Short mmCIF file of N, CA and C in Angstrom, two decimals:
data_model
loop_
_atom_site.label_atom_id
_atom_site.label_comp_id
_atom_site.label_asym_id
_atom_site.label_seq_id
_atom_site.Cartn_x
_atom_site.Cartn_y
_atom_site.Cartn_z
N UNK A 1 0.85 -1.20 0.00
CA UNK A 1 0.00 0.00 0.00
C UNK A 1 0.88 1.24 0.00
N UNK A 2 0.52 2.19 -0.81
CA UNK A 2 1.23 3.46 -0.88
C UNK A 2 0.57 4.41 0.11
N UNK A 3 1.36 5.08 0.91
CA UNK A 3 0.81 6.08 1.83
C UNK A 3 0.32 7.28 1.04
N UNK A 4 -0.62 8.04 1.63
CA UNK A 4 -1.25 9.15 0.92
C UNK A 4 -0.25 10.16 0.37
N UNK A 5 0.83 10.45 1.11
CA UNK A 5 1.78 11.44 0.60
C UNK A 5 2.54 10.92 -0.61
N UNK A 6 2.68 9.61 -0.75
CA UNK A 6 3.32 9.04 -1.93
C UNK A 6 2.32 8.80 -3.06
N UNK A 7 1.05 8.70 -2.72
CA UNK A 7 0.03 8.47 -3.72
C UNK A 7 -0.01 9.62 -4.73
N UNK A 8 0.22 10.82 -4.26
CA UNK A 8 0.24 11.98 -5.16
C UNK A 8 1.33 11.82 -6.22
N UNK A 9 2.50 11.43 -5.80
CA UNK A 9 3.60 11.21 -6.77
C UNK A 9 3.28 10.06 -7.71
N UNK A 10 2.75 8.97 -7.15
CA UNK A 10 2.45 7.78 -7.93
C UNK A 10 1.39 8.06 -9.01
N UNK A 11 0.37 8.84 -8.66
CA UNK A 11 -0.74 9.07 -9.59
C UNK A 11 -0.49 10.23 -10.56
N UNK A 12 0.53 11.02 -10.34
CA UNK A 12 0.74 12.21 -11.17
C UNK A 12 0.78 11.92 -12.67
N UNK A 13 1.47 10.87 -13.12
CA UNK A 13 1.45 10.61 -14.58
C UNK A 13 0.04 10.26 -15.09
N UNK A 14 -0.76 9.58 -14.28
CA UNK A 14 -2.13 9.26 -14.67
C UNK A 14 -2.97 10.54 -14.76
N UNK A 15 -2.79 11.42 -13.76
CA UNK A 15 -3.52 12.70 -13.76
C UNK A 15 -3.12 13.53 -14.98
N UNK A 16 -1.82 13.55 -15.25
CA UNK A 16 -1.31 14.33 -16.38
C UNK A 16 -1.92 13.84 -17.69
N UNK A 17 -1.96 12.53 -17.87
CA UNK A 17 -2.52 11.96 -19.10
C UNK A 17 -4.00 12.31 -19.24
N UNK A 18 -4.75 12.18 -18.14
CA UNK A 18 -6.18 12.51 -18.16
C UNK A 18 -6.40 13.99 -18.45
N UNK A 19 -5.60 14.84 -17.85
CA UNK A 19 -5.72 16.29 -18.08
C UNK A 19 -5.38 16.66 -19.51
N UNK A 20 -4.35 16.04 -20.05
CA UNK A 20 -3.96 16.33 -21.44
C UNK A 20 -5.05 15.87 -22.42
N UNK A 21 -5.65 14.72 -22.13
CA UNK A 21 -6.68 14.18 -23.01
C UNK A 21 -7.96 15.01 -22.97
N UNK A 22 -8.36 15.44 -21.79
CA UNK A 22 -9.64 16.14 -21.62
C UNK A 22 -9.53 17.65 -21.65
N UNK A 23 -8.35 18.17 -21.37
CA UNK A 23 -8.11 19.62 -21.27
C UNK A 23 -8.87 20.25 -20.12
N UNK A 24 -9.23 19.45 -19.10
CA UNK A 24 -9.94 19.96 -17.93
C UNK A 24 -9.09 19.75 -16.67
N UNK A 25 -9.49 20.40 -15.59
CA UNK A 25 -8.85 20.24 -14.29
C UNK A 25 -9.03 18.80 -13.82
N UNK A 26 -7.96 18.19 -13.35
CA UNK A 26 -8.00 16.83 -12.83
C UNK A 26 -7.34 16.85 -11.45
N UNK A 27 -8.00 16.19 -10.48
CA UNK A 27 -7.52 16.23 -9.09
C UNK A 27 -7.47 14.84 -8.47
N UNK A 28 -6.54 14.68 -7.55
CA UNK A 28 -6.49 13.52 -6.67
C UNK A 28 -7.03 13.97 -5.32
N UNK A 29 -8.01 13.26 -4.83
CA UNK A 29 -8.64 13.56 -3.55
C UNK A 29 -8.39 12.39 -2.60
N UNK A 30 -8.05 12.67 -1.36
CA UNK A 30 -7.87 11.61 -0.37
C UNK A 30 -8.77 11.85 0.83
N UNK A 31 -9.04 10.77 1.54
CA UNK A 31 -9.80 10.85 2.79
C UNK A 31 -8.81 11.07 3.92
N UNK A 32 -9.14 12.01 4.81
CA UNK A 32 -8.38 12.25 6.02
C UNK A 32 -9.39 12.38 7.16
N UNK A 33 -9.53 11.32 7.93
CA UNK A 33 -10.53 11.25 8.98
C UNK A 33 -11.91 11.41 8.36
N UNK A 34 -12.67 12.43 8.80
CA UNK A 34 -14.03 12.65 8.28
C UNK A 34 -14.07 13.69 7.17
N UNK A 35 -12.90 14.06 6.66
CA UNK A 35 -12.80 15.08 5.63
C UNK A 35 -12.19 14.52 4.35
N UNK A 36 -12.29 15.31 3.30
CA UNK A 36 -11.62 15.02 2.04
C UNK A 36 -10.67 16.18 1.75
N UNK A 37 -9.57 15.87 1.07
CA UNK A 37 -8.57 16.88 0.73
C UNK A 37 -8.08 16.63 -0.69
N UNK A 38 -8.03 17.68 -1.50
CA UNK A 38 -7.36 17.58 -2.81
C UNK A 38 -5.86 17.70 -2.55
N UNK A 39 -5.10 16.67 -2.90
CA UNK A 39 -3.67 16.69 -2.61
C UNK A 39 -2.81 16.88 -3.85
N UNK A 40 -3.40 16.73 -5.01
CA UNK A 40 -2.67 16.92 -6.26
C UNK A 40 -3.65 17.38 -7.31
N UNK A 41 -3.20 18.22 -8.24
CA UNK A 41 -4.08 18.67 -9.31
C UNK A 41 -3.26 19.05 -10.52
N UNK A 42 -3.88 18.89 -11.67
CA UNK A 42 -3.34 19.37 -12.93
C UNK A 42 -4.38 20.33 -13.48
N UNK A 43 -4.02 21.59 -13.59
CA UNK A 43 -4.98 22.62 -14.01
C UNK A 43 -5.29 22.54 -15.49
N UNK A 44 -6.49 22.97 -15.84
CA UNK A 44 -6.89 23.12 -17.23
C UNK A 44 -6.13 24.29 -17.83
N UNK A 45 -5.87 24.20 -19.12
CA UNK A 45 -5.21 25.31 -19.81
C UNK A 45 -6.20 26.26 -20.46
N UNK A 46 -7.50 25.92 -20.38
CA UNK A 46 -8.52 26.82 -20.93
C UNK A 46 -8.51 28.14 -20.18
N UNK A 47 -8.75 29.26 -20.86
CA UNK A 47 -8.80 30.55 -20.17
C UNK A 47 -9.95 30.63 -19.16
N UNK A 48 -11.07 29.98 -19.46
CA UNK A 48 -12.17 29.92 -18.51
C UNK A 48 -12.13 28.52 -17.92
N UNK A 49 -11.86 28.44 -16.62
CA UNK A 49 -11.69 27.15 -15.98
C UNK A 49 -12.03 27.25 -14.51
N UNK A 50 -12.22 26.10 -13.90
CA UNK A 50 -12.48 26.04 -12.47
C UNK A 50 -11.15 25.80 -11.77
N UNK A 51 -11.00 26.38 -10.60
CA UNK A 51 -9.76 26.22 -9.84
C UNK A 51 -10.10 25.67 -8.46
N UNK A 52 -9.27 24.76 -7.97
CA UNK A 52 -9.41 24.28 -6.60
C UNK A 52 -8.14 24.61 -5.84
N UNK A 53 -8.32 24.83 -4.55
CA UNK A 53 -7.17 25.07 -3.68
C UNK A 53 -6.64 23.73 -3.21
N UNK A 54 -5.35 23.49 -3.42
CA UNK A 54 -4.75 22.26 -2.92
C UNK A 54 -4.74 22.29 -1.39
N UNK A 55 -4.96 21.15 -0.81
CA UNK A 55 -4.92 20.90 0.64
C UNK A 55 -6.05 21.56 1.42
N UNK A 56 -7.10 21.96 0.74
CA UNK A 56 -8.27 22.48 1.44
C UNK A 56 -9.15 21.31 1.89
N UNK A 57 -9.62 21.38 3.13
CA UNK A 57 -10.50 20.34 3.69
C UNK A 57 -11.95 20.66 3.40
N UNK A 58 -12.72 19.62 3.16
CA UNK A 58 -14.16 19.79 3.00
C UNK A 58 -14.84 18.49 3.40
N UNK A 59 -16.13 18.54 3.69
CA UNK A 59 -16.84 17.33 4.15
C UNK A 59 -16.87 16.25 3.07
N UNK A 60 -16.89 15.01 3.50
CA UNK A 60 -16.89 13.87 2.58
C UNK A 60 -18.18 13.74 1.76
N UNK A 61 -19.19 14.53 2.06
CA UNK A 61 -20.43 14.50 1.28
C UNK A 61 -20.51 15.65 0.28
N UNK A 62 -19.50 16.54 0.27
CA UNK A 62 -19.65 17.85 -0.37
C UNK A 62 -19.31 17.90 -1.86
N UNK A 63 -18.49 17.00 -2.37
CA UNK A 63 -18.08 17.07 -3.78
C UNK A 63 -18.16 15.69 -4.41
N UNK A 64 -18.10 15.66 -5.72
CA UNK A 64 -18.12 14.37 -6.41
C UNK A 64 -16.94 13.51 -5.98
N UNK A 65 -15.76 14.10 -5.86
CA UNK A 65 -14.56 13.35 -5.46
C UNK A 65 -14.71 12.80 -4.04
N UNK A 66 -15.25 13.60 -3.16
CA UNK A 66 -15.44 13.16 -1.78
C UNK A 66 -16.47 12.05 -1.68
N UNK A 67 -17.59 12.21 -2.38
CA UNK A 67 -18.63 11.17 -2.34
C UNK A 67 -18.16 9.87 -2.99
N UNK A 68 -17.27 9.96 -3.98
CA UNK A 68 -16.73 8.74 -4.60
C UNK A 68 -15.89 7.95 -3.59
N UNK A 69 -15.39 8.61 -2.59
CA UNK A 69 -14.68 7.94 -1.49
C UNK A 69 -15.69 7.46 -0.44
N UNK A 70 -16.56 8.36 0.00
CA UNK A 70 -17.51 8.04 1.06
C UNK A 70 -18.40 6.86 0.71
N UNK A 71 -18.78 6.73 -0.54
CA UNK A 71 -19.69 5.66 -0.95
C UNK A 71 -19.15 4.27 -0.63
N UNK A 72 -17.84 4.14 -0.52
CA UNK A 72 -17.23 2.82 -0.34
C UNK A 72 -16.70 2.61 1.07
N UNK A 73 -17.20 3.41 2.02
CA UNK A 73 -16.86 3.23 3.43
C UNK A 73 -17.95 2.38 4.08
N UNK A 74 -17.66 1.88 5.28
CA UNK A 74 -18.69 1.07 5.95
C UNK A 74 -19.79 1.97 6.53
N UNK A 75 -20.92 1.33 6.83
CA UNK A 75 -22.11 2.07 7.26
C UNK A 75 -21.87 2.91 8.52
N UNK A 76 -21.10 2.38 9.46
CA UNK A 76 -20.82 3.11 10.70
C UNK A 76 -20.05 4.39 10.40
N UNK A 77 -19.07 4.29 9.52
CA UNK A 77 -18.28 5.47 9.15
C UNK A 77 -19.17 6.51 8.47
N UNK A 78 -19.99 6.05 7.52
CA UNK A 78 -20.90 6.97 6.82
C UNK A 78 -21.83 7.64 7.83
N UNK A 79 -22.33 6.88 8.80
CA UNK A 79 -23.18 7.44 9.84
C UNK A 79 -22.48 8.53 10.63
N UNK A 80 -21.19 8.32 10.94
CA UNK A 80 -20.42 9.36 11.65
C UNK A 80 -20.32 10.64 10.82
N UNK A 81 -20.07 10.48 9.53
CA UNK A 81 -19.95 11.65 8.65
C UNK A 81 -21.26 12.42 8.58
N UNK A 82 -22.37 11.67 8.55
CA UNK A 82 -23.67 12.32 8.34
C UNK A 82 -24.39 12.70 9.63
N UNK A 83 -23.77 12.46 10.79
CA UNK A 83 -24.46 12.79 12.05
C UNK A 83 -24.50 14.29 12.31
N UNK A 84 -23.55 15.03 11.78
CA UNK A 84 -23.56 16.49 11.92
C UNK A 84 -24.52 17.08 10.88
N UNK A 85 -24.97 18.29 11.11
CA UNK A 85 -25.84 18.97 10.14
C UNK A 85 -25.08 19.09 8.81
N UNK A 86 -25.75 18.76 7.74
CA UNK A 86 -25.13 18.82 6.42
C UNK A 86 -25.03 20.27 5.97
N UNK A 87 -23.83 20.66 5.63
CA UNK A 87 -23.56 22.02 5.17
C UNK A 87 -23.86 22.11 3.67
N UNK A 88 -24.59 23.12 3.27
CA UNK A 88 -24.89 23.31 1.85
C UNK A 88 -24.01 24.42 1.28
N UNK A 89 -23.79 24.34 -0.03
CA UNK A 89 -22.91 25.29 -0.70
C UNK A 89 -23.63 26.07 -1.79
N UNK A 90 -24.65 25.45 -2.37
CA UNK A 90 -25.47 26.09 -3.41
C UNK A 90 -26.92 25.67 -3.17
N UNK A 91 -27.86 26.27 -3.87
CA UNK A 91 -29.26 25.81 -3.74
C UNK A 91 -29.45 24.36 -4.20
N UNK A 92 -28.48 23.79 -4.92
CA UNK A 92 -28.58 22.44 -5.46
C UNK A 92 -27.85 21.40 -4.62
N UNK A 93 -27.22 21.82 -3.54
CA UNK A 93 -26.49 20.90 -2.67
C UNK A 93 -27.42 19.88 -2.03
N UNK A 94 -26.87 18.72 -1.72
CA UNK A 94 -27.63 17.73 -0.94
C UNK A 94 -27.86 18.33 0.44
N UNK A 95 -29.07 18.16 0.97
CA UNK A 95 -29.43 18.83 2.22
C UNK A 95 -29.70 17.88 3.38
N UNK A 96 -30.11 16.65 3.08
CA UNK A 96 -30.52 15.70 4.11
C UNK A 96 -29.69 14.42 4.03
N UNK A 97 -29.45 13.77 5.17
CA UNK A 97 -28.70 12.51 5.15
C UNK A 97 -29.30 11.47 4.20
N UNK A 98 -30.62 11.43 4.09
CA UNK A 98 -31.27 10.47 3.20
C UNK A 98 -30.90 10.74 1.74
N UNK A 99 -30.79 12.01 1.38
CA UNK A 99 -30.37 12.36 0.01
C UNK A 99 -28.94 11.88 -0.25
N UNK A 100 -28.08 12.09 0.73
CA UNK A 100 -26.68 11.65 0.59
C UNK A 100 -26.63 10.13 0.48
N UNK A 101 -27.37 9.43 1.34
CA UNK A 101 -27.36 7.96 1.32
C UNK A 101 -27.84 7.43 -0.04
N UNK A 102 -28.87 8.03 -0.60
CA UNK A 102 -29.37 7.61 -1.92
C UNK A 102 -28.31 7.84 -2.98
N UNK A 103 -27.63 8.96 -2.88
CA UNK A 103 -26.56 9.29 -3.84
C UNK A 103 -25.41 8.29 -3.72
N UNK A 104 -25.04 7.94 -2.50
CA UNK A 104 -23.94 6.99 -2.27
C UNK A 104 -24.30 5.62 -2.85
N UNK A 105 -25.55 5.23 -2.70
CA UNK A 105 -26.00 3.95 -3.26
C UNK A 105 -25.82 3.95 -4.78
N UNK A 106 -26.19 5.05 -5.41
CA UNK A 106 -26.07 5.16 -6.87
C UNK A 106 -24.60 5.13 -7.29
N UNK A 107 -23.74 5.75 -6.52
CA UNK A 107 -22.30 5.73 -6.83
C UNK A 107 -21.77 4.30 -6.78
N UNK A 108 -22.15 3.55 -5.75
CA UNK A 108 -21.71 2.15 -5.64
C UNK A 108 -22.19 1.34 -6.83
N UNK A 109 -23.41 1.58 -7.28
CA UNK A 109 -23.97 0.84 -8.42
C UNK A 109 -23.28 1.21 -9.73
N UNK A 110 -23.03 2.51 -9.94
CA UNK A 110 -22.44 2.99 -11.20
C UNK A 110 -20.92 2.86 -11.22
N UNK A 111 -20.30 3.04 -10.05
CA UNK A 111 -18.84 3.05 -9.98
C UNK A 111 -18.23 4.43 -10.18
N UNK A 112 -19.06 5.45 -10.23
CA UNK A 112 -18.58 6.83 -10.39
C UNK A 112 -19.66 7.79 -9.92
N UNK A 113 -19.29 9.07 -9.82
CA UNK A 113 -20.21 10.13 -9.42
C UNK A 113 -20.13 11.29 -10.40
N UNK A 114 -21.29 11.86 -10.69
CA UNK A 114 -21.37 13.10 -11.47
C UNK A 114 -22.08 14.12 -10.60
N UNK A 115 -21.55 15.31 -10.55
CA UNK A 115 -22.15 16.35 -9.73
C UNK A 115 -22.13 17.66 -10.50
N UNK A 116 -23.30 18.26 -10.66
CA UNK A 116 -23.39 19.57 -11.31
C UNK A 116 -24.06 20.54 -10.36
N UNK A 117 -23.44 21.68 -10.18
CA UNK A 117 -23.99 22.80 -9.41
C UNK A 117 -24.13 22.53 -7.91
N UNK A 118 -23.66 21.41 -7.42
CA UNK A 118 -23.88 21.06 -6.01
C UNK A 118 -22.87 21.72 -5.07
N UNK A 119 -21.66 21.93 -5.53
CA UNK A 119 -20.64 22.59 -4.71
C UNK A 119 -20.41 24.01 -5.21
N UNK A 120 -20.45 24.16 -6.54
CA UNK A 120 -20.29 25.46 -7.19
C UNK A 120 -21.22 25.52 -8.39
N UNK A 121 -22.02 26.56 -8.49
CA UNK A 121 -22.96 26.71 -9.61
C UNK A 121 -22.16 26.89 -10.90
N UNK A 122 -22.59 26.16 -11.94
CA UNK A 122 -21.93 26.25 -13.23
C UNK A 122 -20.76 25.31 -13.40
N UNK A 123 -20.54 24.44 -12.41
CA UNK A 123 -19.39 23.53 -12.42
C UNK A 123 -19.89 22.08 -12.33
N UNK A 124 -19.30 21.21 -13.15
CA UNK A 124 -19.60 19.79 -13.11
C UNK A 124 -18.33 19.02 -12.77
N UNK A 125 -18.49 18.05 -11.87
CA UNK A 125 -17.39 17.17 -11.51
C UNK A 125 -17.76 15.72 -11.80
N UNK A 126 -16.79 14.96 -12.26
CA UNK A 126 -16.94 13.53 -12.49
C UNK A 126 -15.84 12.87 -11.68
N UNK A 127 -16.19 11.90 -10.83
CA UNK A 127 -15.19 11.28 -9.97
C UNK A 127 -15.41 9.78 -9.88
N UNK A 128 -14.30 9.06 -9.66
CA UNK A 128 -14.36 7.61 -9.47
C UNK A 128 -13.34 7.23 -8.39
N UNK A 129 -13.63 6.15 -7.67
CA UNK A 129 -12.76 5.74 -6.56
C UNK A 129 -11.49 5.04 -7.03
N UNK A 130 -10.47 5.14 -6.20
CA UNK A 130 -9.24 4.37 -6.36
C UNK A 130 -9.25 3.30 -5.27
N UNK A 131 -9.11 2.04 -5.68
CA UNK A 131 -9.09 0.91 -4.74
C UNK A 131 -7.66 0.53 -4.42
N UNK A 132 -7.39 0.33 -3.13
CA UNK A 132 -6.11 -0.24 -2.71
C UNK A 132 -6.13 -1.73 -2.99
N UNK A 133 -5.00 -2.40 -2.83
CA UNK A 133 -4.89 -3.84 -3.09
C UNK A 133 -5.91 -4.65 -2.30
N UNK A 134 -6.23 -4.20 -1.09
CA UNK A 134 -7.18 -4.94 -0.24
C UNK A 134 -8.63 -4.55 -0.49
N UNK A 135 -8.88 -3.70 -1.47
CA UNK A 135 -10.24 -3.32 -1.82
C UNK A 135 -10.78 -2.10 -1.09
N UNK A 136 -9.98 -1.49 -0.22
CA UNK A 136 -10.44 -0.28 0.46
C UNK A 136 -10.32 0.93 -0.46
N UNK A 137 -11.13 1.94 -0.17
CA UNK A 137 -11.12 3.17 -0.95
C UNK A 137 -10.83 4.33 -0.01
N UNK A 138 -9.72 4.98 -0.24
CA UNK A 138 -9.34 6.16 0.54
C UNK A 138 -8.95 7.33 -0.36
N UNK A 139 -9.20 7.16 -1.67
CA UNK A 139 -8.82 8.21 -2.62
C UNK A 139 -9.72 8.13 -3.85
N UNK A 140 -9.74 9.21 -4.60
CA UNK A 140 -10.50 9.25 -5.86
C UNK A 140 -9.82 10.23 -6.81
N UNK A 141 -10.21 10.12 -8.06
CA UNK A 141 -9.78 11.06 -9.09
C UNK A 141 -11.03 11.79 -9.56
N UNK A 142 -10.91 13.09 -9.76
CA UNK A 142 -12.03 13.84 -10.31
C UNK A 142 -11.58 14.72 -11.46
N UNK A 143 -12.49 14.90 -12.39
CA UNK A 143 -12.34 15.84 -13.49
C UNK A 143 -13.37 16.91 -13.24
N UNK A 144 -12.97 18.17 -13.29
CA UNK A 144 -13.85 19.28 -12.93
C UNK A 144 -13.74 20.38 -13.98
N UNK A 145 -14.89 20.90 -14.40
CA UNK A 145 -14.86 21.99 -15.36
C UNK A 145 -16.19 22.69 -15.46
N UNK A 146 -16.23 23.75 -16.25
CA UNK A 146 -17.50 24.45 -16.47
C UNK A 146 -18.52 23.49 -17.09
N UNK A 147 -19.72 23.50 -16.55
CA UNK A 147 -20.77 22.58 -16.99
C UNK A 147 -21.01 22.66 -18.49
N UNK A 148 -21.02 23.86 -19.04
CA UNK A 148 -21.31 23.99 -20.48
C UNK A 148 -20.22 23.39 -21.36
N UNK A 149 -19.04 23.16 -20.82
CA UNK A 149 -17.97 22.53 -21.59
C UNK A 149 -17.88 21.03 -21.28
N UNK A 150 -18.19 20.65 -20.04
CA UNK A 150 -18.09 19.24 -19.64
C UNK A 150 -19.27 18.42 -20.19
N UNK A 151 -20.47 18.95 -20.10
CA UNK A 151 -21.66 18.17 -20.48
C UNK A 151 -21.64 17.62 -21.91
N UNK A 152 -21.19 18.37 -22.92
CA UNK A 152 -21.18 17.80 -24.27
C UNK A 152 -20.27 16.57 -24.40
N UNK A 153 -19.29 16.43 -23.52
CA UNK A 153 -18.37 15.30 -23.56
C UNK A 153 -18.55 14.36 -22.37
N UNK A 154 -19.70 14.44 -21.72
CA UNK A 154 -19.92 13.73 -20.46
C UNK A 154 -19.63 12.23 -20.55
N UNK A 155 -20.18 11.53 -21.52
CA UNK A 155 -19.97 10.09 -21.62
C UNK A 155 -18.49 9.74 -21.81
N UNK A 156 -17.82 10.48 -22.66
CA UNK A 156 -16.39 10.25 -22.89
C UNK A 156 -15.60 10.53 -21.63
N UNK A 157 -15.91 11.64 -20.96
CA UNK A 157 -15.17 11.99 -19.74
C UNK A 157 -15.40 10.97 -18.63
N UNK A 158 -16.63 10.47 -18.49
CA UNK A 158 -16.89 9.43 -17.49
C UNK A 158 -16.02 8.22 -17.78
N UNK A 159 -16.02 7.78 -19.02
CA UNK A 159 -15.22 6.61 -19.40
C UNK A 159 -13.74 6.83 -19.10
N UNK A 160 -13.22 8.00 -19.42
CA UNK A 160 -11.80 8.29 -19.18
C UNK A 160 -11.47 8.33 -17.70
N UNK A 161 -12.33 8.93 -16.88
CA UNK A 161 -12.09 8.99 -15.44
C UNK A 161 -12.11 7.57 -14.85
N UNK A 162 -13.12 6.79 -15.22
CA UNK A 162 -13.23 5.42 -14.70
C UNK A 162 -12.03 4.57 -15.15
N UNK A 163 -11.64 4.69 -16.41
CA UNK A 163 -10.47 3.94 -16.89
C UNK A 163 -9.21 4.34 -16.13
N UNK A 164 -9.07 5.62 -15.86
CA UNK A 164 -7.89 6.10 -15.14
C UNK A 164 -7.84 5.52 -13.73
N UNK A 165 -8.96 5.54 -13.03
CA UNK A 165 -8.96 5.00 -11.65
C UNK A 165 -8.79 3.48 -11.67
N UNK A 166 -9.32 2.81 -12.67
CA UNK A 166 -9.10 1.36 -12.79
C UNK A 166 -7.62 1.05 -13.01
N UNK A 167 -6.98 1.83 -13.88
CA UNK A 167 -5.54 1.63 -14.13
C UNK A 167 -4.73 1.85 -12.85
N UNK A 168 -5.04 2.91 -12.12
CA UNK A 168 -4.33 3.20 -10.88
C UNK A 168 -4.57 2.07 -9.88
N UNK A 169 -5.83 1.68 -9.71
CA UNK A 169 -6.18 0.62 -8.76
C UNK A 169 -5.45 -0.67 -9.12
N UNK A 170 -5.39 -1.00 -10.39
CA UNK A 170 -4.69 -2.22 -10.84
C UNK A 170 -3.20 -2.13 -10.47
N UNK A 171 -2.61 -0.96 -10.72
CA UNK A 171 -1.18 -0.77 -10.39
C UNK A 171 -0.93 -0.85 -8.88
N UNK A 172 -1.95 -0.54 -8.08
CA UNK A 172 -1.84 -0.64 -6.62
C UNK A 172 -2.10 -2.07 -6.12
N UNK A 173 -2.47 -2.97 -7.04
CA UNK A 173 -2.66 -4.36 -6.67
C UNK A 173 -4.09 -4.81 -6.56
N UNK A 174 -5.05 -3.95 -6.89
CA UNK A 174 -6.47 -4.32 -6.80
C UNK A 174 -6.84 -5.19 -7.99
N UNK A 175 -7.48 -6.33 -7.73
CA UNK A 175 -7.79 -7.28 -8.80
C UNK A 175 -9.24 -7.71 -8.86
N UNK A 176 -10.15 -7.11 -8.10
CA UNK A 176 -11.52 -7.62 -8.02
C UNK A 176 -12.47 -7.12 -9.09
N UNK A 177 -12.20 -6.00 -9.75
CA UNK A 177 -13.19 -5.49 -10.72
C UNK A 177 -12.52 -5.22 -12.04
#
């Protein structure tokens, strides 16, 4: 298992390839206790783009990247995350634990998350989990960009994000999916 501080170095070539292919912001997100943190990013070269602050903490229910991690935690852990009042960021944010739980179920079924306008209006994120060799999920990759630019390529971007996380997971020793 690679520790989180080495995971950023390990995944950087994968992030770079995904960013070059899509021309959008690509981030590595990790779980740290009950929070999520973006620890690595490759910025979009488009003049109009979304920017994230590296090493900023946010709740595990708040972004596509965070929910792609939270969905694969055990029920007790998810309950701990959702026991506090859910903080909203836009009028489209998830507001109730039941909404989050339904979303997490869908992520487990699909294997990825798409989020538009939930953390930032006008922004869409696509995220998928990274599995460690033992099948645990403590990290994810997300692609983030302006909704009007991401949506026309949504199916392609989903496929690329999922393929990237599968490649990383395989390189980490995960063999179940």
